[in-house]
Structures are given as structure tokens and as C-alpha cells.
Short mmCIF file of C-alpha atoms in Angstrom, two decimals:
data_model
loop_
_atom_site.label_atom_id
_atom_site.label_comp_id
_atom_site.label_asym_id
_atom_site.label_seq_id
_atom_site.Cartn_x
_atom_site.Cartn_y
_atom_site.Cartn_z
CA THR A 1 25.38 10.56 11.93
CA PHE A 2 29.10 11.06 11.38
CA GLU A 3 28.75 14.76 10.53
CA LYS A 4 26.40 15.42 13.46
CA VAL A 5 28.79 13.79 15.94
CA LEU A 6 31.72 15.75 14.51
CA LEU A 7 29.98 19.12 14.76
CA TRP A 8 28.45 18.40 18.17
CA SER A 9 31.77 17.33 19.67
CA LEU A 10 34.31 19.85 18.43
CA PRO A 11 35.08 22.92 20.57
CA ARG A 12 33.99 26.20 19.00
CA THR A 13 37.02 28.04 20.36
CA GLY A 14 40.74 27.32 20.20
CA ARG A 15 42.87 25.62 17.58
CA ILE A 16 41.87 22.30 16.05
CA LEU A 17 44.21 19.95 14.21
CA GLU A 18 43.35 17.31 11.64
CA ALA A 19 46.27 14.88 11.84
CA GLY A 20 46.46 13.00 8.56
CA CYS A 21 44.32 15.46 6.62
CA GLY A 22 44.86 13.93 3.17
CA LEU A 23 43.30 16.22 0.58
CA ALA A 24 41.93 18.39 3.44
CA GLN A 25 38.22 18.06 2.73
CA VAL A 26 37.46 18.12 6.46
CA VAL A 27 39.70 21.14 7.04
CA VAL A 28 37.94 23.05 4.26
CA ALA A 29 34.45 22.07 5.45
CA LEU A 30 35.07 22.94 9.10
CA ARG A 31 36.74 26.26 8.34
CA ALA A 32 33.68 27.16 6.24
CA ARG A 33 31.63 26.56 9.41
CA GLY A 34 33.82 28.90 11.45
CA TYR A 35 36.16 26.43 13.16
CA HIS A 36 39.84 27.37 13.56
CA VAL A 37 41.23 24.21 11.90
CA GLU A 38 44.59 23.37 10.36
CA GLY A 39 45.83 20.16 8.79
CA VAL A 40 49.01 18.09 8.70
CA ASP A 41 49.89 15.03 6.67
CA TRP A 42 52.84 12.69 6.22
CA ALA A 43 52.91 13.01 2.41
CA PRO A 44 54.57 16.06 0.79
CA GLU A 45 52.93 15.32 -2.56
CA THR A 46 49.48 15.37 -0.94
CA ILE A 47 50.10 18.70 0.79
CA HIS A 48 51.47 20.12 -2.46
CA GLN A 49 48.26 19.07 -4.22
CA VAL A 50 46.13 20.74 -1.53
CA ARG A 51 48.12 23.97 -1.72
CA GLU A 52 47.71 24.11 -5.49
CA GLN A 53 43.94 24.15 -5.05
CA PHE A 54 43.75 26.09 -1.75
CA PRO A 55 46.85 28.31 -1.49
CA ASP A 56 45.74 29.97 1.75
CA LEU A 57 44.66 26.83 3.59
CA PRO A 58 46.79 26.19 6.72
CA VAL A 59 48.18 22.75 5.90
CA ARG A 60 51.72 21.42 6.19
CA VAL A 61 53.85 18.29 6.12
CA ALA A 62 54.54 16.82 9.56
CA ASP A 63 55.46 13.66 11.42
CA LEU A 64 52.21 12.80 13.20
CA THR A 65 54.12 11.08 15.99
CA ASN A 66 56.29 14.16 16.62
CA LEU A 67 54.38 17.34 15.86
CA ASP A 68 56.18 20.68 15.78
CA VAL A 69 53.99 22.40 18.41
CA PRO A 70 54.31 22.83 22.20
CA ASP A 71 52.38 20.79 24.74
CA GLY A 72 48.70 21.68 25.04
CA TYR A 73 48.65 23.70 21.81
CA TYR A 74 45.27 22.47 20.50
CA SER A 75 41.79 22.32 21.96
CA GLY A 76 40.66 19.74 19.40
CA TYR A 77 42.32 16.88 17.52
CA ILE A 78 40.84 14.95 14.57
CA SER A 79 42.18 11.68 13.15
CA LEU A 80 39.94 9.91 10.65
CA GLY A 81 41.13 6.60 9.27
CA VAL A 82 44.82 7.19 10.03
CA MET A 83 45.93 5.40 13.19
CA GLU A 84 45.24 1.92 11.85
CA HIS A 85 47.98 2.27 9.24
CA LEU A 86 50.93 2.44 11.62
CA TRP A 87 52.75 -0.91 11.60
CA ARG A 88 53.81 -0.67 15.24
CA GLY A 89 50.29 0.16 16.34
CA PRO A 90 48.42 3.40 17.14
CA GLU A 91 50.06 4.03 20.51
CA PRO A 92 52.70 6.55 19.28
CA LEU A 93 49.98 8.58 17.56
CA LEU A 94 47.76 8.47 20.63
CA ARG A 95 50.59 9.61 22.91
CA GLU A 96 51.30 12.57 20.63
CA ALA A 97 47.61 13.46 20.39
CA HIS A 98 47.49 13.51 24.18
CA ARG A 99 50.59 15.71 24.38
CA VAL A 100 49.38 18.40 21.97
CA LEU A 101 45.89 18.68 23.47
CA GLY A 102 45.22 21.16 26.23
CA PRO A 103 43.38 20.29 29.46
CA ARG A 104 40.04 18.63 28.70
CA GLY A 105 40.84 18.84 24.99
CA VAL A 106 38.61 16.87 22.62
CA ALA A 107 39.87 14.14 20.31
CA LEU A 108 37.79 12.58 17.53
CA ILE A 109 39.46 9.43 16.25
CA SER A 110 38.08 6.84 13.84
CA VAL A 111 39.51 3.43 12.97
CA PRO A 112 38.19 0.42 11.02
CA TYR A 113 35.56 -1.43 13.02
CA PHE A 114 36.23 -5.14 13.63
CA HIS A 115 32.52 -5.92 13.69
CA ALA A 116 30.86 -9.34 14.05
CA LEU A 117 31.05 -10.23 10.35
CA ARG A 118 34.74 -9.43 10.21
CA ARG A 119 35.37 -11.38 13.40
CA LEU A 120 33.61 -14.39 11.89
CA LYS A 121 35.71 -14.19 8.74
CA ALA A 122 38.85 -13.94 10.86
CA ARG A 123 37.89 -17.09 12.80
CA LEU A 124 37.35 -18.88 9.49
CA GLY A 125 40.84 -17.87 8.37
CA LEU A 126 39.61 -15.76 5.46
CA TYR A 127 42.05 -12.89 6.05
CA ARG A 128 45.74 -13.02 5.34
CA GLY A 129 48.16 -12.27 8.18
CA PRO A 130 49.69 -8.84 8.77
CA GLY A 131 52.79 -9.77 6.75
CA SER A 132 55.85 -7.55 6.94
CA GLU A 133 56.13 -3.84 7.63
CA GLN A 134 56.62 -3.28 3.90
CA THR A 135 53.39 -5.08 2.92
CA PHE A 136 51.27 -4.09 5.94
CA TYR A 137 48.16 -2.05 5.26
CA GLN A 138 45.95 -1.65 8.34
CA TYR A 139 44.52 -2.99 11.58
CA ALA A 140 40.87 -3.16 12.62
CA PHE A 141 39.61 -2.88 16.21
CA THR A 142 36.63 -3.86 18.29
CA ARG A 143 35.01 -1.10 20.30
CA ALA A 144 36.50 -2.46 23.53
CA GLU A 145 40.01 -2.91 22.10
CA PHE A 146 40.39 0.65 20.91
CA ALA A 147 38.70 2.11 23.98
CA GLU A 148 41.32 0.35 26.10
CA LEU A 149 44.13 1.86 24.00
CA LEU A 150 42.58 5.31 24.38
CA MET A 151 42.30 5.01 28.14
CA ALA A 152 45.89 3.78 28.40
CA ALA A 153 46.98 6.89 26.48
CA GLY A 154 45.16 9.19 28.91
CA PHE A 155 41.78 9.70 27.24
CA GLN A 156 38.24 9.34 28.54
CA VAL A 157 35.83 7.93 25.95
CA VAL A 158 32.69 10.09 25.84
CA GLU A 159 30.81 8.51 22.95
CA THR A 160 31.29 6.06 20.08
CA ALA A 161 29.53 5.90 16.73
CA ALA A 162 30.04 3.32 14.00
CA TYR A 163 29.33 4.51 10.46
CA ASP A 164 29.30 3.53 6.76
CA ALA A 165 27.71 0.10 7.06
CA TYR A 166 27.35 0.00 3.27
CA LYS A 167 31.12 -0.31 2.89
CA GLY A 168 31.38 -2.40 6.07
CA ILE A 169 29.15 -5.05 4.44
CA LYS A 170 30.08 -4.63 0.77
CA ASP A 171 33.80 -5.10 1.47
CA GLU A 172 33.13 -8.42 3.21
CA ILE A 173 30.37 -9.99 1.08
CA PRO A 174 30.31 -9.98 -2.76
CA LEU A 175 27.06 -8.14 -3.49
CA ARG A 176 27.42 -6.90 -7.06
CA TRP A 177 25.19 -9.70 -8.32
CA ALA A 178 22.45 -8.63 -5.89
CA PHE A 179 22.69 -4.99 -6.97
CA ARG A 180 22.11 -6.09 -10.58
CA LEU A 181 18.87 -7.98 -9.88
CA ARG A 182 16.17 -6.56 -12.08
CA GLY A 183 13.61 -4.46 -10.26
CA ILE A 184 14.98 -4.95 -6.74
CA GLY A 185 18.77 -4.59 -6.97
CA TRP A 186 18.77 -0.80 -6.81
CA ARG A 187 16.27 -0.86 -3.95
CA PHE A 188 18.46 -3.25 -1.98
CA GLU A 189 21.53 -1.06 -2.53
CA ARG A 190 19.61 2.07 -1.51
CA TRP A 191 18.40 0.31 1.65
CA LEU A 192 21.95 -0.70 2.57
CA ARG A 193 23.09 2.89 2.18
CA SER A 194 20.23 4.41 4.18
CA ALA A 195 19.48 1.94 7.02
CA ARG A 196 21.08 3.72 9.96
CA TRP A 197 20.66 0.80 12.37
CA LEU A 198 23.09 -1.19 10.21
CA ASP A 199 25.82 1.31 11.08
CA ARG A 200 25.74 0.25 14.72
CA VAL A 201 26.30 -3.40 13.80
CA PHE A 202 28.31 -3.41 10.58
CA GLY A 203 29.83 0.08 10.28
CA HIS A 204 33.03 0.14 8.27
CA MET A 205 34.55 2.65 10.72
CA ILE A 206 34.00 3.48 14.36
CA LEU A 207 34.41 7.03 15.67
CA PHE A 208 35.53 7.65 19.25
CA VAL A 209 34.76 10.99 20.88
CA CYS A 210 37.26 11.45 23.73
CA ARG A 211 38.43 13.99 26.25
CA LYS A 212 41.93 14.33 27.56
CA SER A 213 41.83 13.03 31.10
CA GLU A 214 42.88 15.41 33.84
CA LEU A 215 44.86 12.63 35.52
CA ARG A 216 46.79 9.79 33.87
#
């Protein structure tokens, strides 16, 4: 589902940026499919590691809230599991994504999905608070919460798709004992990994396919 949405949504022409590319697996995969993709990341050591393996890959270190390109430079923008890690919230990243996209540019942005099970655990007080900026790790969002942030930043949400329910459930419920049950444990684990309907309800991440609005 995730791969299909990615390939269906991205423009076939123009420059595409993966902001927060990490080890650049997505950049490599999309370039192999003919997309004109480049990657940026906060971490110099990560980019150094990528360049050691792929010397010709167009990746560089950059501040994702202040990219070194003119307005409207890209036709596509990808951010997968990045925006939730900014202590002050995703708004600075969304504003910069809007700036660097051309008219009707496409943005594909995924964040952790605050699905029903996670909301229940939050109501029961089973998560620790956000702590300080030094100890903060990430936020999670409902579909409506992040859609509102996108619209405020000047994006129109075209489609959403939650994915990776296996992790979305396994991270919240201790299931190792169930996976070890003789004769049925492996079948249960395989079912969790393959049942696509679970993605819609318990996906670990939710992907937003957006277009830059013509008017803000």
C-alpha cells in the first residue's frame, strides 16, 4: 500500500526532494525507477555514510527548516517519519516544504498515527509526558490533527493511508508470548503482518498525500 501510494502520487517530471533522507534508501529506489530525486538530512555522519556507499548519489547536509534552494524549486517533497521529531512541532518544516514546492507541487508526509489503541493508552496515563527538549523523542497525530496543520501551512490533503499495523500493534501490546505459541504463534504473526485492513485502524504511521494550494 505504502509503495503504491508513493509511486502513484509523485510527479514524473521535475525535481523531488526527500527531506530527512537518512540512509537514502528511498532516494536510491526512486532514482532506479527514473525519478529525479535528491536527499538532504540533518546529520553529517549519516550523509557521510551514504556517500561512502553511493558516491554519486545527490545527497547533502541541510537544515530542513531553512533549505538552500529558491522558492518553488521542487515539484515533489517527501518526508517520512521526520516531522514528529521536532520539539517545537512540525510547523517550521511544513512552512519550508510549502516554500520550496512549485505551484500545485506534491508533498508526501508521514507521521506516527495516534490511533484508537494509542488514544486509549494515553487516557489511561500509560505514556510519559513530553519531558524537556533534551529528552523529547516524538509526537503522534490523529488524522484530523495533522490534516489541520497541513491546511494551515497551505496544503490541500488529497489522500491519506495508514500503514505498518504490525508495528502499530506490537509497540503497544506485548505480543512475544503469543508469537511463541506452538503451532499457531507464527500464523498469528504472519496474519498481523499481512492483514491490510488492520493498517487502516492500527497503522504505526499515516501518510498524507498533499498538493500545494494555489491560495493560502
